[in-house]
PDB file of C-alpha atoms in Angstrom:
ATOM      1  CA  UNK A   1     116.283  50.609  90.578  1.00 48.00           C
ATOM      2  CA  UNK A   2     118.144  53.058  92.781  1.00 49.00           C
ATOM      3  CA  UNK A   3     120.595  52.935  95.646  1.00 63.00           C
ATOM      4  CA  UNK A   4     119.701  56.378  96.978  1.00 82.00           C
ATOM      5  CA  UNK A   5     115.925  56.359  96.606  1.00 88.00           C
ATOM      6  CA  UNK A   6     113.931  53.648  98.329  1.00 86.00           C
ATOM      7  CA  UNK A   7     110.468  55.083  97.651  1.00 94.00           C
ATOM      8  CA  UNK A   8     109.031  56.301  94.349  1.00 96.00           C
ATOM      9  CA  UNK A   9     105.975  58.504  93.994  1.00 96.00           C
ATOM     10  CA  UNK A  10     103.934  60.099  91.278  1.00 93.00           C
ATOM     11  CA  UNK A  11     101.458  62.982  91.128  1.00 91.00           C
ATOM     12  CA  UNK A  12      98.773  62.978  88.448  1.00 86.00           C
ATOM     13  CA  UNK A  13      96.411  65.833  87.654  1.00 77.00           C
ATOM     14  CA  UNK A  14      94.301  63.489  85.477  1.00 66.00           C
ATOM     15  CA  UNK A  15      93.206  66.110  82.960  1.00 62.00           C
ATOM     16  CA  UNK A  16      90.423  67.296  85.213  1.00 58.00           C
ATOM     17  CA  UNK A  17      87.948  69.642  83.599  1.00 59.00           C
ATOM     18  CA  UNK A  18      87.844  71.780  86.732  1.00 61.00           C
ATOM     19  CA  UNK A  19      90.993  72.728  88.642  1.00 59.00           C
ATOM     20  CA  UNK A  20      91.651  70.513  91.642  1.00 57.00           C
ATOM     21  CA  UNK A  21      88.895  68.086  90.684  1.00 59.00           C
ATOM     22  CA  UNK A  22      91.213  65.137  90.244  1.00 76.00           C
ATOM     23  CA  UNK A  23      94.596  65.212  92.028  1.00 84.00           C
ATOM     24  CA  UNK A  24      96.110  61.793  92.740  1.00 88.00           C
ATOM     25  CA  UNK A  25      99.282  60.338  94.215  1.00 93.00           C
ATOM     26  CA  UNK A  26     100.724  56.868  93.946  1.00 95.00           C
ATOM     27  CA  UNK A  27     103.647  55.780  96.122  1.00 97.00           C
ATOM     28  CA  UNK A  28     105.535  52.527  96.090  1.00 95.00           C
ATOM     29  CA  UNK A  29     108.768  50.640  96.557  1.00 93.00           C
ATOM     30  CA  UNK A  30     110.927  48.360  94.500  1.00 89.00           C
ATOM     31  CA  UNK A  31     110.138  44.682  94.874  1.00 89.00           C
ATOM     32  CA  UNK A  32     111.733  42.039  92.652  1.00 92.00           C
ATOM     33  CA  UNK A  33     112.919  44.741  90.201  1.00 89.00           C
ATOM     34  CA  UNK A  34     109.368  46.075  89.805  1.00 92.00           C
ATOM     35  CA  UNK A  35     107.472  48.945  91.372  1.00 92.00           C
ATOM     36  CA  UNK A  36     104.900  47.801  93.915  1.00 94.00           C
ATOM     37  CA  UNK A  37     102.304  50.500  94.626  1.00 96.00           C
ATOM     38  CA  UNK A  38     101.609  50.728  98.357  1.00 95.00           C
ATOM     39  CA  UNK A  39      99.434  53.848  98.407  1.00 95.00           C
ATOM     40  CA  UNK A  40      97.064  55.282  95.809  1.00 93.00           C
ATOM     41  CA  UNK A  41      94.918  58.202  96.931  1.00 91.00           C
ATOM     42  CA  UNK A  42      93.007  61.255  95.747  1.00 89.00           C
ATOM     43  CA  UNK A  43      93.672  64.743  97.129  1.00 88.00           C
ATOM     44  CA  UNK A  44      90.913  67.325  97.199  1.00 82.00           C
ATOM     45  CA  UNK A  45      93.101  70.385  97.722  1.00 80.00           C
ATOM     46  CA  UNK A  46      96.595  71.554  96.821  1.00 79.00           C
ATOM     47  CA  UNK A  47      97.460  71.889 100.531  1.00 83.00           C
ATOM     48  CA  UNK A  48      96.501  68.239 101.075  1.00 87.00           C
ATOM     49  CA  UNK A  49      98.602  67.207  98.088  1.00 88.00           C
ATOM     50  CA  UNK A  50     101.566  69.306  99.227  1.00 89.00           C
ATOM     51  CA  UNK A  51     101.434  67.893 102.748  1.00 92.00           C
ATOM     52  CA  UNK A  52     101.393  64.343 101.419  1.00 94.00           C
ATOM     53  CA  UNK A  53     104.242  64.953  98.982  1.00 93.00           C
ATOM     54  CA  UNK A  54     106.365  66.690 101.636  1.00 92.00           C
ATOM     55  CA  UNK A  55     106.003  64.166 104.427  1.00 92.00           C
ATOM     56  CA  UNK A  56     102.630  62.391 104.499  1.00 94.00           C
ATOM     57  CA  UNK A  57     103.894  59.591 102.292  1.00 95.00           C
ATOM     58  CA  UNK A  58     106.056  58.358 105.192  1.00 94.00           C
ATOM     59  CA  UNK A  59     103.020  57.373 107.248  1.00 93.00           C
ATOM     60  CA  UNK A  60     101.313  55.760 104.269  1.00 91.00           C
ATOM     61  CA  UNK A  61     104.305  53.435 103.811  1.00 92.00           C
ATOM     62  CA  UNK A  62     105.554  53.254 107.412  1.00 92.00           C
ATOM     63  CA  UNK A  63     108.837  54.452 105.870  1.00 91.00           C
ATOM     64  CA  UNK A  64     112.083  54.625 107.762  1.00 89.00           C
ATOM     65  CA  UNK A  65     113.095  58.136 108.935  1.00 88.00           C
ATOM     66  CA  UNK A  66     116.026  58.229 106.488  1.00 89.00           C
ATOM     67  CA  UNK A  67     114.031  56.956 103.490  1.00 90.00           C
ATOM     68  CA  UNK A  68     114.278  59.147 100.395  1.00 91.00           C
ATOM     69  CA  UNK A  69     111.478  59.521  97.850  1.00 94.00           C
ATOM     70  CA  UNK A  70     111.786  60.388  94.166  1.00 94.00           C
ATOM     71  CA  UNK A  71     108.650  62.140  92.856  1.00 94.00           C
ATOM     72  CA  UNK A  72     107.468  62.406  89.279  1.00 90.00           C
ATOM     73  CA  UNK A  73     104.710  64.823  88.281  1.00 85.00           C
ATOM     74  CA  UNK A  74     102.341  64.505  85.329  1.00 76.00           C
ATOM     75  CA  UNK A  75     100.851  67.801  84.197  1.00 66.00           C
ATOM     76  CA  UNK A  76     100.495  69.713  80.984  1.00 66.00           C
ATOM     77  CA  UNK A  77     102.766  72.635  80.252  1.00 66.00           C
ATOM     78  CA  UNK A  78     100.912  73.975  77.254  1.00 68.00           C
ATOM     79  CA  UNK A  79     100.465  77.625  76.382  1.00 69.00           C
ATOM     80  CA  UNK A  80      98.095  79.209  73.865  1.00 74.00           C
ATOM     81  CA  UNK A  81      99.305  79.153  70.244  1.00 81.00           C
ATOM     82  CA  UNK A  82      99.267  82.969  70.056  1.00 82.00           C
ATOM     83  CA  UNK A  83     101.558  83.224  73.073  1.00 79.00           C
ATOM     84  CA  UNK A  84     103.930  80.635  71.587  1.00 78.00           C
ATOM     85  CA  UNK A  85     104.107  82.549  68.287  1.00 84.00           C
ATOM     86  CA  UNK A  86     104.801  85.777  70.164  1.00 84.00           C
ATOM     87  CA  UNK A  87     107.601  84.170  72.200  1.00 78.00           C
ATOM     88  CA  UNK A  88     109.136  82.642  69.060  1.00 82.00           C
ATOM     89  CA  UNK A  89     108.935  85.912  67.145  1.00 81.00           C
ATOM     90  CA  UNK A  90     106.659  84.514  64.412  1.00 69.00           C
TER      91      UNK A  90
END
């Protein structure tokens, strides 16, 4: 998969109705050319999520000190239609 990255992680906001109601991370490693998830966990607060993304994942995987992680984040980037029209000059 990658020579530089040995760990791959993802953050999912899960379309929660209320903010912060459903933050999740999944972290894994390559095994036999597939991604094997080693940690899947919810996060109740942004600070908890940030701490895990910054360095907490290392403990969850017993990762080597020089291990590098590549994160992907799933969240919507939508804006109201009226704001889009205004920005586009329509």
